[in-house]
Structure formats: structure tokens, C-alpha cells
Tab-separated table of C-alpha atoms and ligand atoms in Angstrom:
chain	number	residue	atom	x	y	z
A	660	MET	CA	0.000	0.000	0.000
A	661	SER	CA	1.258	3.466	-0.819
A	662	SER	CA	2.459	5.639	2.075
A	663	ASN	CA	0.125	8.359	0.796
A	664	SER	CA	-2.889	6.129	0.365
A	665	LEU	CA	-5.230	8.474	2.248
A	666	LEU	CA	-4.840	11.130	-0.440
A	667	THR	CA	-7.661	11.483	-2.932
A	668	THR	CA	-6.689	11.697	-6.584
A	669	GLN	CA	-7.096	15.189	-8.028
A	670	ARG	CA	-7.309	16.392	-11.605
A	671	VAL	CA	-6.304	19.670	-13.200
A	672	PHE	CA	-7.311	20.241	-16.825
A	673	ILE	CA	-5.242	22.171	-19.261
A	674	ASP	CA	-7.580	23.704	-21.797
A	675	LEU	CA	-5.986	23.880	-25.234
A	676	GLY	CA	-8.885	22.973	-27.519
A	677	GLU	CA	-8.150	19.700	-29.297
A	678	ARG	CA	-4.804	19.495	-27.483
A	679	SER	CA	-6.410	19.653	-23.990
A	680	TYR	CA	-5.386	17.051	-21.421
A	681	PRO	CA	-5.650	16.169	-17.743
A	682	ILE	CA	-2.935	16.300	-15.107
A	683	THR	CA	-3.673	13.573	-12.566
A	684	ILE	CA	-2.200	14.034	-9.079
A	685	GLY	CA	-2.320	11.402	-6.362
A	686	ALA	CA	-0.773	8.373	-4.696
A	687	GLY	CA	-0.176	4.926	-6.161
A	688	LEU	CA	-0.849	6.065	-9.727
A	689	LEU	CA	2.311	4.963	-11.523
A	690	GLY	CA	1.847	1.228	-11.096
A	691	ASP	CA	-1.938	1.206	-11.470
A	692	PRO	CA	-3.085	-0.024	-14.927
A	693	GLY	CA	-6.239	2.102	-14.515
A	694	THR	CA	-4.103	5.226	-14.790
A	695	TYR	CA	-3.441	4.450	-18.455
A	696	LEU	CA	-6.975	3.747	-19.700
A	697	ASN	CA	-8.257	5.550	-22.813
A	698	LEU	CA	-4.922	6.646	-24.231
A	699	PRO	CA	-4.574	6.573	-28.049
A	700	SER	CA	-4.632	2.908	-29.145
A	701	ALA	CA	-1.343	1.420	-30.295
A	702	SER	CA	0.410	-1.913	-30.381
A	703	THR	CA	3.647	-0.601	-28.889
A	704	ALA	CA	4.680	1.621	-26.009
A	705	LEU	CA	8.217	2.856	-25.389
A	706	ILE	CA	9.223	3.828	-21.861
A	707	VAL	CA	12.006	6.416	-21.921
A	708	SER	CA	13.844	6.712	-18.618
A	709	ASN	CA	17.358	7.093	-17.255
A	710	ASP	CA	19.800	4.895	-15.368
A	711	THR	CA	18.793	6.367	-11.984
A	712	VAL	CA	15.007	6.322	-12.295
A	713	ALA	CA	14.574	3.122	-14.315
A	714	PRO	CA	15.871	0.776	-11.566
A	715	LEU	CA	13.364	2.376	-9.170
A	716	TYR	CA	10.194	2.620	-11.252
A	717	ALA	CA	10.450	1.226	-14.808
A	718	GLN	CA	9.364	-2.301	-13.857
A	719	SER	CA	6.254	-1.016	-12.133
A	720	LEU	CA	5.317	1.106	-15.157
A	721	GLN	CA	6.139	-1.764	-17.517
A	722	LEU	CA	3.743	-4.095	-15.668
A	723	ALA	CA	0.990	-1.465	-15.583
A	724	LEU	CA	1.271	-0.903	-19.353
A	725	GLN	CA	1.419	-4.559	-20.370
A	726	GLY	CA	-2.374	-4.944	-20.327
A	727	HIS	CA	-2.718	-2.029	-22.748
A	728	TYR	CA	0.017	-2.711	-25.346
A	729	LYS	CA	1.267	-5.881	-27.085
A	730	LYS	CA	4.857	-4.718	-26.757
A	731	VAL	CA	6.262	-2.485	-24.031
A	732	LEU	CA	9.857	-1.482	-24.791
A	733	GLN	CA	12.331	0.515	-22.744
A	734	VAL	CA	15.212	2.808	-23.603
A	735	ILE	CA	17.428	3.895	-20.724
A	736	LEU	CA	19.376	7.128	-21.170
A	737	PRO	CA	22.427	8.287	-19.215
A	738	ASP	CA	21.309	10.495	-16.309
A	739	GLY	CA	21.999	14.201	-16.108
A	740	GLU	CA	21.550	17.647	-17.601
A	741	ALA	CA	24.888	17.214	-19.396
A	742	HIS	CA	23.195	14.472	-21.479
A	743	LYS	CA	20.289	16.643	-22.623
A	744	ASP	CA	21.881	16.712	-26.057
A	745	TRP	CA	21.766	15.381	-29.625
A	746	PRO	CA	23.675	12.100	-29.053
A	747	THR	CA	21.346	11.154	-26.195
A	748	LEU	CA	18.236	12.158	-28.136
A	749	GLN	CA	19.465	9.935	-30.939
A	750	LEU	CA	19.308	6.913	-28.574
A	751	ILE	CA	15.508	7.332	-28.479
A	752	PHE	CA	15.243	7.380	-32.285
A	753	ASP	CA	17.629	4.391	-32.449
A	754	ALA	CA	15.336	2.409	-30.136
A	755	LEU	CA	12.200	3.386	-32.064
A	756	LEU	CA	13.651	2.475	-35.462
A	757	ALA	CA	15.517	-0.656	-34.363
A	758	ASN	CA	12.237	-2.013	-32.992
A	759	GLY	CA	10.181	-1.071	-36.053
A	760	CYS	CA	7.960	1.308	-34.069
A	761	ASP	CA	5.131	2.764	-36.147
A	762	ARG	CA	3.580	6.228	-36.000
A	763	LYS	CA	1.008	5.158	-33.402
A	764	THR	CA	3.646	4.154	-30.848
A	765	VAL	CA	3.093	5.893	-27.505
A	766	LEU	CA	6.158	7.208	-25.656
A	767	PHE	CA	6.153	7.360	-21.858
A	768	ALA	CA	8.586	9.826	-20.248
A	769	LEU	CA	9.525	8.339	-16.877
A	770	GLY	CA	11.846	10.717	-15.053
A	771	GLY	CA	12.543	14.333	-14.237
A	772	GLY	CA	12.535	17.343	-16.516
A	773	VAL	CA	15.519	16.178	-18.529
A	774	VAL	CA	13.864	12.900	-19.552
A	775	GLY	CA	10.518	14.670	-20.022
A	776	ASP	CA	11.904	17.431	-22.252
A	777	MET	CA	13.882	14.961	-24.384
A	778	THR	CA	11.079	12.414	-24.703
A	779	GLY	CA	8.646	15.158	-25.688
A	780	PHE	CA	11.056	16.432	-28.334
A	781	ALA	CA	11.596	12.899	-29.647
A	782	ALA	CA	7.811	12.387	-29.783
A	783	ALA	CA	7.411	15.669	-31.695
A	784	CYS	CA	9.986	14.563	-34.277
A	785	TYR	CA	9.563	10.808	-34.728
A	786	MET	CA	7.616	10.229	-37.928
A	787	ARG	CA	6.605	13.925	-37.579
A	788	GLY	CA	4.792	13.278	-34.309
A	789	VAL	CA	3.700	10.394	-32.097
A	790	PRO	CA	1.699	10.577	-28.843
A	791	PHE	CA	3.486	10.786	-25.518
A	792	VAL	CA	2.614	10.681	-21.829
A	793	GLN	CA	4.484	12.469	-19.055
A	794	VAL	CA	5.139	10.443	-15.888
A	795	PRO	CA	7.215	13.021	-13.974
A	796	THR	CA	9.243	11.690	-11.049
A	797	THR	CA	10.802	14.879	-9.658
A	798	LEU	CA	8.974	17.641	-7.815
A	799	LEU	CA	10.238	20.111	-10.415
A	800	ALA	CA	8.840	18.039	-13.259
A	801	GLN	CA	5.481	17.562	-11.508
A	802	VAL	CA	4.977	21.286	-10.870
A	803	ASP	CA	6.425	22.652	-14.077
A	804	SER	CA	8.302	20.856	-16.835
A	805	SER	CA	5.836	18.033	-17.566
A	806	VAL	CA	2.993	20.532	-18.054
A	807	GLY	CA	2.585	22.848	-21.007
A	808	GLY	CA	4.351	21.151	-23.896
A	809	LYS	CA	7.756	22.830	-23.970
A	810	THR	CA	10.259	20.237	-25.162
A	811	ALA	CA	13.936	20.744	-25.948
A	812	ILE	CA	17.566	19.790	-25.742
A	813	ASN	CA	20.453	22.079	-24.796
A	814	HIS	CA	23.093	23.502	-27.136
A	815	PRO	CA	26.576	24.264	-25.761
A	816	LEU	CA	25.853	27.937	-26.521
A	817	GLY	CA	22.445	28.078	-24.857
A	818	LYS	CA	19.983	26.230	-22.691
A	819	ASN	CA	16.888	24.598	-24.261
A	820	MET	CA	17.729	26.265	-27.566
A	821	VAL	CA	16.614	23.419	-29.846
A	822	GLY	CA	13.085	22.137	-29.322
A	823	ALA	CA	9.378	22.271	-30.088
A	824	PHE	CA	6.032	23.021	-28.513
A	825	TYR	CA	4.392	19.601	-28.340
A	826	GLN	CA	1.704	18.683	-25.817
A	827	PRO	CA	1.493	15.324	-24.017
A	828	GLU	CA	-1.668	13.210	-23.975
A	829	ARG	CA	-1.704	13.132	-20.183
A	830	VAL	CA	0.449	13.979	-17.166
A	831	ILE	CA	0.597	11.526	-14.254
A	832	CYS	CA	1.941	13.001	-10.999
A	833	ASP	CA	2.417	10.133	-8.562
A	834	LEU	CA	3.357	11.762	-5.249
A	835	ASP	CA	4.789	8.525	-3.838
A	836	VAL	CA	7.845	8.728	-6.084
A	837	LEU	CA	8.900	11.998	-4.454
A	838	GLN	CA	9.938	10.034	-1.363
A	839	THR	CA	13.079	8.716	-3.119
A	840	LEU	CA	14.171	12.097	-4.450
A	841	PRO	CA	17.555	13.336	-3.145
A	842	PRO	CA	17.125	16.384	-0.831
A	843	ARG	CA	18.934	18.706	-3.254
A	844	GLU	CA	16.449	17.767	-5.983
A	845	LEU	CA	13.504	18.355	-3.643
A	846	SER	CA	14.787	21.886	-3.020
A	847	ALA	CA	15.213	22.420	-6.762
A	848	GLY	CA	11.515	21.619	-7.201
A	849	LEU	CA	10.593	24.051	-4.434
A	850	ALA	CA	12.179	26.856	-6.484
A	851	GLU	CA	9.628	26.398	-9.278
A	852	ILE	CA	6.794	26.196	-6.716
A	853	ILE	CA	7.910	29.424	-5.010
A	854	LYS	CA	8.028	31.066	-8.457
A	855	TYR	CA	4.235	30.897	-8.832
A	856	GLY	CA	3.674	33.138	-5.791
A	857	PRO	CA	5.371	36.390	-6.842
A	858	ILE	CA	4.192	36.110	-10.459
A	859	ALA	CA	0.561	35.122	-9.878
A	860	ASP	CA	-0.700	34.312	-6.410
A	861	MET	CA	0.557	35.962	-3.215
A	862	ALA	CA	-1.851	33.875	-1.115
A	863	PHE	CA	0.021	30.800	-2.410
A	864	LEU	CA	3.303	32.456	-1.376
A	865	ASP	CA	1.860	32.907	2.147
A	866	TRP	CA	0.872	29.232	2.132
A	867	ILE	CA	4.370	28.130	1.041
A	868	GLU	CA	5.974	30.234	3.783
A	869	THR	CA	3.738	28.584	6.390
A	870	ASN	CA	4.239	25.080	4.990
A	871	ILE	CA	7.877	25.083	3.886
A	872	GLY	CA	8.774	22.739	6.778
A	873	ALA	CA	6.044	20.285	5.786
A	874	LEU	CA	7.194	20.404	2.169
A	875	LEU	CA	10.811	19.761	3.135
A	876	ALA	CA	9.583	16.883	5.318
A	877	ARG	CA	7.682	15.572	2.249
A	878	GLU	CA	4.343	15.469	4.032
A	879	PRO	CA	1.947	14.009	1.463
A	880	ALA	CA	-0.885	16.501	2.012
A	881	ALA	CA	1.489	19.471	1.658
A	882	LEU	CA	3.057	18.027	-1.482
A	883	ALA	CA	-0.391	17.326	-2.944
A	884	HIS	CA	-1.515	20.918	-2.395
A	885	ALA	CA	1.718	22.396	-3.761
A	886	VAL	CA	1.627	20.248	-6.900
A	887	ARG	CA	-2.065	20.921	-7.527
A	888	ARG	CA	-1.903	24.706	-7.035
A	889	SER	CA	1.267	24.969	-9.144
A	890	CYS	CA	-0.343	22.968	-11.954
A	891	GLU	CA	-3.507	25.095	-11.752
A	892	ILE	CA	-1.506	28.305	-12.160
A	893	LYS	CA	0.607	26.876	-14.952
A	894	ALA	CA	-2.457	25.472	-16.740
A	895	ALA	CA	-4.194	28.865	-16.562
A	896	VAL	CA	-1.175	30.665	-18.042
A	897	VAL	CA	-0.493	28.096	-20.774
A	898	GLY	CA	-4.217	27.928	-21.599
A	899	GLN	CA	-4.060	31.643	-22.491
A	900	ASP	CA	-0.705	31.632	-24.282
A	901	GLU	CA	0.426	28.162	-25.354
A	902	ARG	CA	3.323	29.297	-27.578
A	903	GLU	CA	4.591	32.179	-25.460
A	904	ALA	CA	3.467	35.092	-27.591
A	905	GLY	CA	3.433	37.133	-24.383
A	906	LEU	CA	1.962	36.123	-21.022
A	907	ARG	CA	3.654	32.706	-20.761
A	908	ALA	CA	7.051	34.384	-20.435
A	909	ILE	CA	6.186	35.227	-16.805
A	910	LEU	CA	6.768	31.536	-16.012
A	911	ASN	CA	10.431	32.307	-16.669
A	912	PHE	CA	10.785	34.498	-13.562
A	913	GLY	CA	14.359	33.986	-12.332
A	914	HIS	CA	15.287	31.979	-15.412
A	915	THR	CA	17.275	34.619	-17.327
A	916	PHE	CA	19.830	34.857	-14.512
A	917	GLY	CA	19.404	31.149	-13.730
A	918	HIS	CA	20.089	29.946	-17.267
A	919	ALA	CA	23.235	32.113	-17.365
A	920	ILE	CA	24.421	30.414	-14.174
A	921	GLU	CA	23.639	26.942	-15.551
A	922	SER	CA	25.370	27.413	-18.883
A	923	GLY	CA	28.164	29.603	-17.480
A	924	LEU	CA	29.197	26.966	-14.937
A	925	GLY	CA	28.607	24.065	-17.348
A	926	TYR	CA	25.317	22.147	-17.388
A	927	GLY	CA	24.852	19.994	-14.300
A	928	GLN	CA	27.072	22.003	-11.902
A	929	TRP	CA	24.139	23.906	-10.449
A	930	LEU	CA	20.741	22.235	-10.757
A	931	HIS	CA	18.162	24.034	-12.880
A	932	GLY	CA	16.048	24.747	-9.784
A	933	GLU	CA	19.083	26.128	-7.947
A	934	GLY	CA	19.736	28.552	-10.791
A	935	VAL	CA	16.060	29.552	-10.741
A	936	GLY	CA	16.062	30.023	-6.942
A	937	CYS	CA	19.084	32.329	-6.968
A	938	GLY	CA	17.888	33.890	-10.237
A	939	MET	CA	14.552	34.845	-8.630
A	940	VAL	CA	16.380	36.737	-5.881
A	941	MET	CA	18.438	38.534	-8.547
A	942	ALA	CA	15.328	39.314	-10.619
A	943	ALA	CA	13.556	40.601	-7.494
A	944	ARG	CA	16.544	42.899	-6.812
A	945	LEU	CA	16.316	44.152	-10.375
A	946	SER	CA	12.584	44.773	-9.908
A	947	GLN	CA	13.352	46.733	-6.749
A	948	ARG	CA	16.017	48.848	-8.480
A	949	LEU	CA	13.497	49.567	-11.237
A	950	GLY	CA	11.131	50.892	-8.557
A	951	LEU	CA	8.549	48.108	-8.999
A	952	VAL	CA	8.718	46.447	-5.550
A	953	ASP	CA	10.136	47.474	-2.193
A	954	VAL	CA	13.159	46.100	-0.334
A	955	ALA	CA	10.888	44.186	2.061
A	956	PHE	CA	9.594	42.141	-0.885
A	957	VAL	CA	13.143	41.243	-1.949
A	958	ASP	CA	14.059	40.290	1.633
A	959	ARG	CA	10.948	38.127	1.909
A	960	LEU	CA	11.737	36.182	-1.255
A	961	HIS	CA	15.422	35.893	-0.306
A	962	ALA	CA	14.445	34.385	3.071
A	963	LEU	CA	12.042	31.861	1.553
A	964	VAL	CA	14.465	30.737	-1.145
A	965	GLN	CA	17.096	30.247	1.546
A	966	ARG	CA	14.704	28.314	3.802
A	967	ALA	CA	13.922	26.035	0.851
A	968	GLY	CA	17.581	24.975	0.858
A	969	LEU	CA	18.484	26.883	-2.289
A	970	PRO	CA	21.512	29.091	-3.002
A	971	VAL	CA	20.947	32.843	-2.766
A	972	VAL	CA	24.462	34.009	-3.684
A	973	GLY	CA	25.309	33.824	-7.372
A	974	PRO	CA	28.505	32.093	-8.506
A	975	ARG	CA	31.281	34.075	-10.159
A	976	LEU	CA	31.372	33.210	-13.848
A	977	SER	CA	34.534	35.192	-14.640
A	978	ASP	CA	37.561	36.375	-12.663
A	979	THR	CA	37.957	39.450	-14.816
A	980	ASP	CA	34.484	40.787	-15.704
A	981	ASN	CA	31.870	38.741	-13.866
A	982	ALA	CA	28.900	40.991	-14.658
A	983	GLY	CA	30.027	41.217	-18.286
A	984	ARG	CA	30.062	37.424	-18.541
A	985	TYR	CA	26.527	37.193	-17.100
A	986	LEU	CA	25.354	39.816	-19.623
A	987	GLU	CA	27.019	37.943	-22.490
A	988	LEU	CA	25.339	34.678	-21.484
A	989	MET	CA	21.957	36.324	-20.915
A	990	ARG	CA	21.914	37.684	-24.463
A	991	VAL	CA	21.503	34.046	-25.600
A	992	ASP	CA	17.967	33.779	-24.238
A	993	LYS	CA	14.737	33.042	-26.069
A	994	LYS	CA	13.185	36.224	-24.665
A	995	ALA	CA	16.002	38.401	-26.049
A	996	GLU	CA	15.025	40.615	-28.973
A	997	ALA	CA	17.602	42.085	-31.382
A	998	GLY	CA	20.342	41.328	-28.834
A	999	GLU	CA	18.488	43.160	-26.038
A	1000	ILE	CA	17.992	41.107	-22.882
A	1001	ARG	CA	14.423	41.037	-21.563
A	1002	PHE	CA	13.812	40.165	-17.922
A	1003	VAL	CA	10.750	38.908	-16.096
A	1004	VAL	CA	10.340	41.436	-13.294
A	1005	ILE	CA	7.802	41.671	-10.496
A	1006	ASN	CA	5.529	44.612	-11.154
A	1007	GLY	CA	4.002	44.720	-7.682
A	1008	PRO	CA	3.599	41.518	-5.611
A	1009	GLY	CA	1.636	38.863	-7.511
A	1010	HIS	CA	2.141	40.468	-10.942
A	1011	ALA	CA	4.940	39.969	-13.426
A	1012	THR	CA	5.894	41.654	-16.647
A	1013	VAL	CA	8.693	41.358	-19.189
A	1014	ARG	CA	10.967	44.297	-19.934
A	1015	SER	CA	14.519	45.353	-20.683
A	1016	ALA	CA	16.759	47.155	-18.195
A	1017	PRO	CA	19.857	49.329	-18.559
A	1018	ASP	CA	23.069	47.259	-18.524
A	1019	ALA	CA	24.458	49.459	-15.740
A	1020	LEU	CA	21.536	48.559	-13.468
A	1021	VAL	CA	21.847	44.851	-14.284
A	1022	ARG	CA	25.560	45.052	-13.519
A	1023	GLU	CA	24.740	46.568	-10.101
A	1024	VAL	CA	22.362	43.679	-9.373
A	1025	ILE	CA	24.942	41.074	-10.392
A	1026	ASP	CA	27.663	42.748	-8.322
A	1027	ALA	CA	25.327	42.850	-5.307
A	1028	SER	CA	24.299	39.197	-5.781
A	1029	CYS	CA	27.533	37.285	-6.490
A	1030	GLY	CA	30.089	35.903	-4.092
B	1675	NAD	P1	16.439	15.915	-13.737
B	1675	NAD	O1	15.530	15.446	-14.776
B	1675	NAD	O2	17.894	15.961	-14.045
B	1675	NAD	O3	16.198	15.043	-12.423
B	1675	NAD	C1	16.952	15.328	-11.281
B	1675	NAD	C2	17.697	14.097	-10.744
B	1675	NAD	O4	16.800	13.320	-9.959
B	1675	NAD	C3	18.253	13.173	-11.802
B	1675	NAD	O5	19.473	12.643	-11.362
B	1675	NAD	C4	17.200	12.082	-11.866
B	1675	NAD	O6	17.680	10.873	-12.375
B	1675	NAD	C5	16.814	11.959	-10.412
B	1675	NAD	N1	15.470	11.457	-10.149
B	1675	NAD	C6	14.341	11.731	-10.829
B	1675	NAD	N2	13.281	11.215	-10.197
B	1675	NAD	C7	13.742	10.588	-9.100
B	1675	NAD	C8	13.110	9.892	-8.043
B	1675	NAD	N3	11.793	9.798	-7.961
B	1675	NAD	N4	13.889	9.352	-7.090
B	1675	NAD	C9	15.246	9.494	-7.137
B	1675	NAD	N5	15.896	10.176	-8.095
B	1675	NAD	C10	15.146	10.716	-9.066
B	1675	NAD	O7	16.058	17.400	-13.260
B	1675	NAD	P2	14.664	18.140	-13.032
B	1675	NAD	O8	14.948	19.136	-11.990
B	1675	NAD	O9	13.541	17.200	-12.874
B	1675	NAD	O10	14.436	18.884	-14.429
B	1675	NAD	C11	15.291	19.894	-14.869
B	1675	NAD	C12	15.131	20.033	-16.361
B	1675	NAD	O11	13.798	20.439	-16.657
B	1675	NAD	C13	16.037	21.082	-16.966
B	1675	NAD	O12	16.622	20.561	-18.119
B	1675	NAD	C14	15.101	22.214	-17.309
B	1675	NAD	O13	15.536	22.978	-18.411
B	1675	NAD	C15	13.838	21.484	-17.607
B	1675	NAD	N6	12.621	22.291	-17.441
B	1675	NAD	C16	11.730	22.290	-18.456
B	1675	NAD	C17	10.552	22.990	-18.332
B	1675	NAD	C18	9.517	22.915	-19.410
B	1675	NAD	O14	8.562	23.678	-19.369
B	1675	NAD	N7	9.638	22.008	-20.350
B	1675	NAD	C19	10.286	23.711	-17.162
B	1675	NAD	C20	11.228	23.689	-16.136
B	1675	NAD	C21	12.389	22.968	-16.287
B	1676	LIG	N1	8.763	26.672	-17.529
B	1676	LIG	C1	8.370	27.768	-18.355
B	1676	LIG	C2	7.252	27.446	-19.264
B	1676	LIG	O1	6.752	26.340	-19.298
B	1676	LIG	O2	6.838	28.297	-19.995
């Protein structure tokens, strides 16, 4: 019996017309064949996982899928952000082609955001598009990356620079799997949960502040609420702006600084959520210097990010011109326009907007934020 078996299963719908789908959140879902009813019919399923997650959960998923598909195949990728690249993506296509998989084959992404983003991209490309299901196993993937259809791999010159918008058929958030997550990864997921407060829902930020201990202790009811509320906010934003013509960019609060940290240090040195946590503090400081929020707001976010076990001091990316290196890296960002960096800033608590800022001001923020 699952340790969370008293939790009721909850559903959040993401409304995208013919591409709409449910996010199911609960306990004991991953290994339950009932979870996978009414998916597109196919003879073959391919589970895509990695060499950390597969030993923990692939067998359970395999057994649950066997009643639905004649063949259930697996491809196991090397673990890590450093493998979110072309050669690793190719392993998925190799498995699909070597096994004669047709265009109805359903892919199942079993893992964190790295596996989810790569499986989604492979599904978007294979035979010009096959269905896929997200089975996120990290907190970060359950509250963010598995929802909304952004798929990608990294390029050495920029994070998530090669990819596609491609929606899954379904997202299955089994809260039980969060119990095996390393503590550092739990904190990384908390960064993306905290993000939703300043950009959209200050009452949720209050709730996170009150419940941060319960979240760090992985109390099932706290995790269930955090995952559900995060998915609701993300679904509402993506439902209005699926392909990031405007509004969706607010979901990147903290990411412009964070992506610079990730790529500047080399992918995998800082976790994505760690970059986002520290990046949110930097973006809040920028908002304050632009006169959009007060110092108390910055201090509040700084304290919460720190309590979540996340770094709040940025790493130095250059011994000679640290701020210049950040600026150089931040110009390679999907929000940049004509070489001008655009930041998600907080325009009063609970509201975010995207705008540029003078380099001199950004330099001040970086100097004030780095060790
Ligand atoms: P990750 O996928 O690297 O997973 C973190 C680590 O935890 C890995 O070592 C993984 O093998 C391990 N792991 C996963 N589940 C586990 C479990 N249940 N028990 C034990 N270990 C487990 O990292 P992540 O934080 O999940 O995702 C980060 C990635 O997501 C980044 O590449 C980021 O760019 C991407 N992302 C995408 C979106 C999007 O909208 N598509 C949004 C946010 C982040
Ligand atoms: N994680 C940002 C987005 O999905 O738009």
C-alpha cells in the first residue's frame, strides 16, 4: 500500500482545444493499470527513462502498461543535464527504429525534466509526431516541466535552444515517487513552486511560507496541495498563451539569470532549480532597483528561497568581468530581442511583466548578488 494512500486523486485540466489534457495528481498512480486507460490505441509503447530512475520505477510502469500494449519497450538514457543533447536524443530514435515502431507508438517519459523534455522532443519529431505521456518523477517536473508542452535539448551555446512546442496526452503526478528524491532535488523543485507566488498568487506564497517545513519533510498533504496549485496556475497561463506570444514568459521568472548560471558553470554544476532560486532573488533585486517592488519584498523572497535549501548568492562566472560574462550569457535567451535582454520582473507583488533594463543597473544587481 502506498504511504500516501489516504490522499484522494485530483485532476487539473489544461484547456488547449483539441490538445487539452488532464494532469492527474495522487498516490499509487504509476503502477496502477487504470491510470493508463483511454490513451490513443497502439500496439507498442516505449518507456524512456534514465539509469537512476529506471531501476526504481520502470518495472512497475512496464507491468501497468502490459495490459494495454502488445509490446512495451524501454530505452534507458544516461542520467543528467549534461546528457540533454543530440547524441542522447538519438538513442531514443535508435530504439524506435531498431524495434520497427510505427507512428502510433506511444512514448512514456519516466523521469525528471531532462527525460521529459527529451522524450517530448523525440515524440514531436519521430515520424513527424507520435503521442506521448508524461510520468514526472521529480517535484520540479510535476509542478512545471511536464505541463505545457515545452520540449527541448540544450546547445553548448544556450539552454533549451533546440526544441518544439508539443503537448502530451496526459500527465501523471504520482506523489509517492517523491519520497526517493535526493534532498537537493527536492529543493530544486521548491524553487519552481515558489516562483508561482510572486508572479501570480501571493496567497500561495503565504501558504508556502507557512508550509515550507512540511514540504521539506515531504508530508503528502502538503506536497499534494503544492503540486495541484502549481499545476492550476501553470495550466491557466499556458491555456491563455500556449506558444509564449506574451503572457507565458512570466513563467520564466528567475530563469534569465538562472540559465546564465547553468550554462556559465557548465550544465549539471548547479541544478536548474538552484539557478532559478538564486535567479529569482536577482530578478527581485532588479525589480526593486526599477522601482517596482520594495526592499521588504526582496528580503521576503530571499528568506524563503534560503529556507527552501536553495543558493541565494550567485557564482562568479569570470575572474575578470563577472557581470560582463553574465550579460554575455543572458543575451543568448529566447526572450532576447535584437540582442536586447528582456527580464521577467515583479511589477508589484503577484504580478509579473517582461521588460529590458539598462546594462548598468543589471551590472549593479549582479555585483550585489555574487560571491
Ligand atoms: P532531472 O531530470 O535531471 O532530475 C533530477 C535528478 O533526480 C536526476 O538525477 C534524476 O535521475 C533523479 N530522479 C528523478 N526522479 C527521481 C526519483 N523519484 N527518485 C530518485 N531520483 C530521481 O532534473 P529536473 O529538476 O527534474 O528537471 C530539470 C530540467 O527540466 C532542466 O533541463 C530544465 O531545463 C527542464 N525544465 C523544463 C521545463 C519545461 O517547461 N519544459 C520547465 C522547467 C524545467
Ligand atoms: N517553464 C516555463 C514554461 O513552461 O513556460
